[in-house]
XYZ file of C-alpha atoms in Angstrom:
358
model
C 98.550 77.263 98.888
C 99.585 80.977 98.231
C 98.069 82.485 101.317
C 99.427 79.905 103.672
C 102.672 80.750 105.580
C 105.405 78.105 105.147
C 106.265 78.314 108.867
C 102.839 76.769 109.999
C 101.553 73.178 109.962
C 100.352 72.073 106.396
C 96.434 71.908 106.027
C 95.096 68.820 103.948
C 95.379 69.880 100.205
C 92.013 68.652 99.534
C 90.316 70.822 102.531
C 92.270 73.834 101.187
C 91.090 73.236 97.695
C 87.520 73.103 98.656
C 87.686 76.257 100.789
C 89.156 78.194 98.119
C 86.421 76.921 95.701
C 83.773 78.349 97.842
C 85.429 81.598 98.570
C 83.804 84.116 96.301
C 85.648 86.976 97.846
C 89.140 85.644 96.825
C 90.221 86.817 93.348
C 93.891 86.463 93.790
C 94.859 86.189 90.179
C 92.984 89.321 89.349
C 94.439 91.201 92.192
C 98.124 90.436 91.125
C 97.487 92.267 87.870
C 99.086 95.599 87.779
C 97.747 98.293 85.357
C 99.583 101.610 84.383
C 99.362 103.854 87.540
C 96.701 106.528 87.968
C 97.373 107.648 91.318
C 100.720 109.144 91.688
C 102.978 110.502 94.511
C 103.785 113.950 92.948
C 105.334 115.665 96.044
C 106.582 114.022 99.127
C 106.506 117.437 100.774
C 108.381 117.627 104.026
C 109.571 114.153 103.752
C 111.974 114.973 101.146
C 114.533 116.410 103.472
C 114.753 119.681 101.618
C 115.660 122.920 103.423
C 113.221 125.455 104.465
C 113.248 128.810 106.322
C 111.601 129.154 109.673
C 112.062 130.743 113.105
C 115.277 129.634 114.738
C 115.367 127.862 117.982
C 118.075 128.701 120.458
C 119.330 125.114 120.657
C 121.948 124.425 117.945
C 120.328 126.665 115.335
C 117.272 124.297 114.953
C 114.307 125.999 113.159
C 110.514 125.531 113.455
C 108.063 126.185 110.445
C 104.606 125.640 109.881
C 102.901 123.776 106.767
C 99.288 123.255 105.898
C 97.227 120.371 104.406
C 97.317 118.987 107.068
C 98.317 121.684 109.417
C 101.714 120.668 110.960
C 104.944 121.915 112.534
C 108.278 120.866 111.060
C 111.517 120.926 113.150
C 114.748 121.162 111.151
C 118.327 121.011 112.258
C 121.019 123.785 111.870
C 121.728 122.158 108.391
C 118.190 122.533 107.156
C 117.345 118.874 107.304
C 114.205 117.511 108.891
C 114.319 116.317 112.269
C 110.710 115.729 113.217
C 107.275 116.314 111.939
C 104.075 117.086 114.345
C 100.422 117.225 112.995
C 97.858 119.305 114.603
C 95.377 116.980 116.444
C 97.675 113.987 116.263
C 99.707 112.098 118.789
C 101.948 110.188 116.327
C 105.121 112.176 115.389
C 107.705 111.399 112.808
C 111.386 111.599 113.834
C 114.225 111.280 111.813
C 116.734 108.593 113.042
C 119.173 106.023 111.774
C 118.326 104.255 108.495
C 116.731 100.856 108.664
C 115.412 98.516 105.969
C 112.345 96.324 106.304
C 111.916 93.272 103.994
C 109.576 90.365 103.723
C 111.399 88.225 101.213
C 109.150 85.175 101.466
C 106.167 87.150 99.881
C 107.591 90.339 98.115
C 110.855 91.715 96.489
C 109.926 95.123 97.908
C 112.360 96.684 100.323
C 111.676 99.963 102.296
C 114.667 101.675 103.580
C 113.779 104.566 105.735
C 115.007 107.167 108.293
C 111.544 107.744 109.829
C 110.764 106.555 113.276
C 107.089 106.948 114.259
C 106.435 107.417 118.033
C 103.454 108.278 120.135
C 103.498 111.535 122.160
C 101.808 111.814 125.434
C 99.375 114.698 124.092
C 97.805 115.588 120.577
C 99.996 118.269 118.873
C 98.880 121.807 118.422
C 100.690 124.887 117.173
C 103.025 126.221 119.724
C 103.346 122.984 121.697
C 107.201 123.109 121.248
C 107.337 125.515 123.892
C 105.538 123.266 126.513
C 107.223 121.202 129.069
C 105.630 117.965 128.255
C 106.898 118.235 124.855
C 110.371 119.232 125.772
C 110.659 116.186 128.237
C 109.363 113.892 125.625
C 111.468 114.968 122.821
C 114.694 114.959 124.895
C 113.881 111.182 125.689
C 113.161 110.196 122.162
C 115.200 112.427 119.844
C 117.981 109.908 119.677
C 116.259 106.907 120.785
C 116.423 103.305 119.308
C 113.620 101.935 121.357
C 111.216 100.002 119.313
C 108.801 102.379 117.411
C 105.580 101.698 115.330
C 107.414 100.141 112.478
C 109.744 97.747 114.509
C 106.769 96.697 116.415
C 104.720 96.052 113.381
C 107.412 93.596 111.858
C 107.342 91.647 115.163
C 104.044 89.926 113.881
C 104.998 89.072 110.259
C 105.744 85.456 109.017
C 108.775 84.018 110.912
C 108.944 86.769 113.573
C 110.350 85.350 116.630
C 108.303 84.968 119.824
C 108.673 87.648 122.554
C 107.456 87.129 126.062
C 106.898 89.539 129.035
C 107.962 89.020 132.645
C 104.843 86.977 133.340
C 105.464 84.610 130.616
C 102.926 85.950 128.254
C 103.811 85.941 124.485
C 103.208 89.481 123.245
C 104.786 89.197 119.871
C 105.763 86.691 117.146
C 104.409 85.434 113.856
C 100.579 86.081 113.834
C 97.714 84.496 111.881
C 94.920 86.459 110.347
C 92.286 84.349 111.894
C 91.213 80.760 111.916
C 90.068 78.791 108.776
C 86.597 79.106 107.815
C 85.308 75.519 107.797
C 81.599 76.242 107.199
C 81.979 75.622 103.504
C 79.234 78.435 102.825
C 79.173 79.647 99.289
C 80.745 83.123 98.942
C 82.420 82.680 102.470
C 85.883 84.065 103.445
C 88.793 81.585 103.613
C 89.438 82.807 107.080
C 87.380 84.335 109.938
C 87.534 87.852 110.797
C 87.009 89.439 114.508
C 90.346 88.519 115.895
C 91.364 91.236 118.153
C 94.747 91.862 120.222
C 93.472 90.059 123.300
C 92.520 86.878 121.185
C 96.269 86.892 119.925
C 97.315 87.194 123.712
C 94.882 84.701 124.913
C 94.241 86.844 128.005
C 90.928 88.864 129.152
C 91.562 92.616 128.585
C 89.605 95.047 130.810
C 88.798 98.229 128.749
C 88.612 101.623 130.485
C 84.654 101.611 129.848
C 84.288 98.742 132.109
C 83.884 96.204 129.322
C 86.261 93.167 129.111
C 87.530 91.573 125.942
C 87.239 87.684 126.251
C 89.620 85.770 123.970
C 88.425 82.831 122.005
C 90.930 79.936 121.984
C 90.381 79.222 118.314
C 91.687 82.774 117.545
C 95.079 82.239 119.473
C 97.865 84.005 117.822
C 95.441 85.612 115.428
C 94.947 89.336 114.374
C 92.646 90.528 111.697
C 93.463 93.899 109.877
C 91.988 96.295 112.536
C 93.113 93.682 115.509
C 96.736 94.135 114.091
C 96.469 98.011 114.168
C 95.034 97.813 117.850
C 97.847 95.447 118.843
C 100.535 97.828 117.381
C 99.157 101.269 118.251
C 96.921 100.275 121.360
C 98.361 97.375 123.433
C 101.958 97.967 122.449
C 102.160 101.731 121.843
C 99.722 102.498 124.493
C 97.154 104.694 122.253
C 93.816 104.484 124.038
C 91.249 101.670 122.766
C 87.527 101.538 122.683
C 86.024 98.245 123.592
C 84.010 98.315 120.219
C 82.958 101.031 117.674
C 80.441 102.711 120.041
C 81.681 102.164 123.667
C 84.559 103.970 125.296
C 87.010 106.456 123.885
C 90.041 106.038 121.669
C 90.794 103.906 118.797
C 87.473 101.847 117.715
C 87.376 98.182 117.088
C 86.931 98.021 113.212
C 88.429 99.653 110.242
C 85.117 101.417 109.425
C 84.953 102.546 113.007
C 88.476 103.993 112.963
C 88.120 105.747 109.575
C 84.753 107.322 110.577
C 86.116 108.446 114.295
C 87.089 111.766 115.645
C 90.393 110.522 116.580
C 93.527 112.229 115.007
C 93.664 114.223 111.868
C 92.231 113.394 108.649
C 94.885 113.326 105.975
C 92.736 112.033 103.102
C 89.218 112.874 104.183
C 86.577 110.194 103.499
C 84.018 111.333 100.789
C 82.379 108.081 100.175
C 83.118 104.323 99.464
C 82.457 104.084 95.701
C 85.116 103.756 93.090
C 84.527 107.410 92.297
C 85.682 108.459 95.838
C 89.062 107.119 95.417
C 91.548 109.851 96.346
C 93.138 111.416 93.230
C 96.535 112.097 94.897
C 98.184 110.878 97.972
C 100.716 113.541 98.483
C 99.763 114.258 102.047
C 100.475 110.758 103.220
C 103.500 110.070 105.633
C 104.912 107.183 107.298
C 102.682 105.907 110.354
C 99.401 107.132 108.812
C 96.330 104.687 108.793
C 94.927 103.948 105.492
C 91.362 102.586 104.779
C 90.073 100.687 101.954
C 86.761 99.411 100.416
C 87.332 95.827 99.370
C 84.136 93.915 99.646
C 80.764 94.882 98.175
C 79.096 92.734 100.833
C 80.049 95.255 103.527
C 77.869 97.954 101.777
C 78.769 101.324 103.059
C 81.294 100.248 105.513
C 85.129 100.362 104.948
C 86.467 96.968 105.381
C 90.208 97.082 105.567
C 93.002 99.047 107.403
C 96.739 99.369 107.202
C 99.779 101.470 108.254
C 101.876 103.337 105.886
C 105.553 102.233 105.955
C 107.165 104.386 103.455
C 108.672 104.406 99.848
C 110.184 101.087 98.731
C 113.547 101.033 96.899
C 111.596 101.539 93.489
C 109.693 104.630 94.655
C 106.274 102.928 95.548
C 104.442 103.862 98.706
C 104.040 100.711 100.615
C 101.685 99.964 103.616
C 101.552 96.892 106.095
C 98.483 95.138 107.268
C 97.120 91.829 108.268
C 95.319 90.003 105.399
C 93.544 86.652 105.127
C 95.322 85.598 101.908
C 98.649 85.472 103.461
C 97.397 84.723 106.754
C 98.670 87.607 108.787
C 100.651 91.014 108.779
C 102.429 91.514 105.633
C 103.832 94.129 103.067
C 103.634 91.175 100.402
C 102.129 90.641 97.145
C 99.853 87.899 97.677
C 96.349 88.822 96.920
C 97.426 92.382 95.621
C 100.754 94.252 96.035
C 101.016 96.533 99.019
C 101.241 99.784 96.961
C 99.343 102.722 97.517
C 100.393 104.487 94.206
C 99.594 103.066 90.753
C 96.372 101.036 89.884
C 96.847 97.807 91.805
C 94.218 96.182 93.868
C 94.817 98.231 97.049
C 95.770 101.466 95.325
C 92.238 101.169 93.497
C 90.428 100.519 96.792
C 91.907 103.125 99.008
C 89.349 105.663 100.304
C 90.681 107.683 103.146
C 93.599 108.116 105.562
C 94.176 109.298 109.174
C 97.018 110.561 111.244
C 96.376 109.429 115.009
């Protein structure tokens, strides 16, 4: 089946056919169809590496400048090239480092070659933070670091990713499922069950800071739904604070809808509504590491129901994101169920509604 990873045990063909037949939500062939693009990337802003004037730093002629929409500080080297971007109200920073290429040949021909490294700062950025000790110490540690960043961590859960264990023997990374097969056979039901969070993948209880404890379900072992994947990468692995639900605690909420509507971070593409008319007309402001939110399913009414992480531009110039999806059964930048492009007029481009920089 198209949505099944080859590396996993084969499910009976008759069972899979029956499940697909009862899934009114899956319209894979329609999603694969690409129409001429209507949402374009007209200006990649500070990500083009061009030169700009700004206040000179006393270290090696580096210069700081300010840009708007969203408000952010840009650090450039003595050669005028971008070294880092810091957005007001956000803890995620984009640093320039060695080039890397991310691919997923089993499900897409897209290749993303990037010099962007996205890392979590200890505090949200604000104008003038470059003069504070916490930032100077943090930047000195990560300016030239090759330690796993947001993207390296994300690709530790795609199909075929090798298992990684901590000192206690807990597998914290490796090929992840989206969720267990939905065997109820209910008409209009999804192929796979949602609600698999990071602690389900780990198979361990997780004590949240609000006193609640996440209790894993054995049938969800090694599974991450779309928001569970984001919480694994940004929360458990990168240490961004996590809420136990959409309403309890502080930090990143449990669901895509909760994340999109929370006060966390900076709104890059503000949410104006969930209808087709509320699709952003341009995505110029997006940069690697941003969370993007989608309206895929009419059954969820006013709720946004999918979230992913912007990866960058592929070798054909399309803006690509990574997310966990039921059609391919796990994290992917692939084309099964709709190509992972935010520009153009494909399935996910048409259903994009907002974006946030944490």
